[in-house]
């Protein structure tokens, strides 16, 4: 079975621009979560999508948004980019058999650099 | 809110030896899950081991085992017969089981270097 895939793998943007990152979960997985990883803040939860609905949201400004499609693929969008948004963005998928407690499997990440 | 603390920012071990990585967490929940993930230089986050809090038996996966002390809120990872490929960042993570979805809270990580 193919793993979680993320595109693009690398991205360079300038301040003020917006960006869209894509994540395709493992086949059959229905939940997709997004995390931001930076040297200063570590790994922080952004949001989780299940059945095309946002089920959880972390403590990030409204510039960060996401969505999930009927095939479970997910996108996250960051508008009005700031230098501090430079990070590795990780996507993780899980089966979502239960309401919580599912093991998450991670993609390779998208490295975003904001200049 | 839950917090996860990894008190060892960096560790090193000789190949074939055993090393233990520490993790403590703070929660008022009674049921939850704990995980160890490994992130090698490739940045791919890989699941190492998972522990359900309601299980008293410590989880094991080949050379990896945990020492789960629920009362002490401690969840350490033991790596036996260390191999060069074990060189990576190791993250301890916590997940609630409150039927509100899957959200991992991560510790700050421990950088492990396995030396030949």
PDB file of C-alpha atoms in Angstrom, chain B residues 15 31 45 50 65 89:
ATOM      1  CA  UNK B  15      26.543   0.580  18.170  1.00  0.00           C
ATOM      2  CA  UNK B  31      -7.478   6.961  29.201  1.00  0.00           C
ATOM      3  CA  UNK B  45       8.225  10.656  10.675  1.00  0.00           C
ATOM      4  CA  UNK B  50       2.343   2.702  20.611  1.00  0.00           C
ATOM      5  CA  UNK B  65      10.375  -1.467  24.159  1.00  0.00           C
ATOM      6  CA  UNK B  89      15.266  12.531  16.333  1.00  0.00           C
TER       7      UNK B  89
END
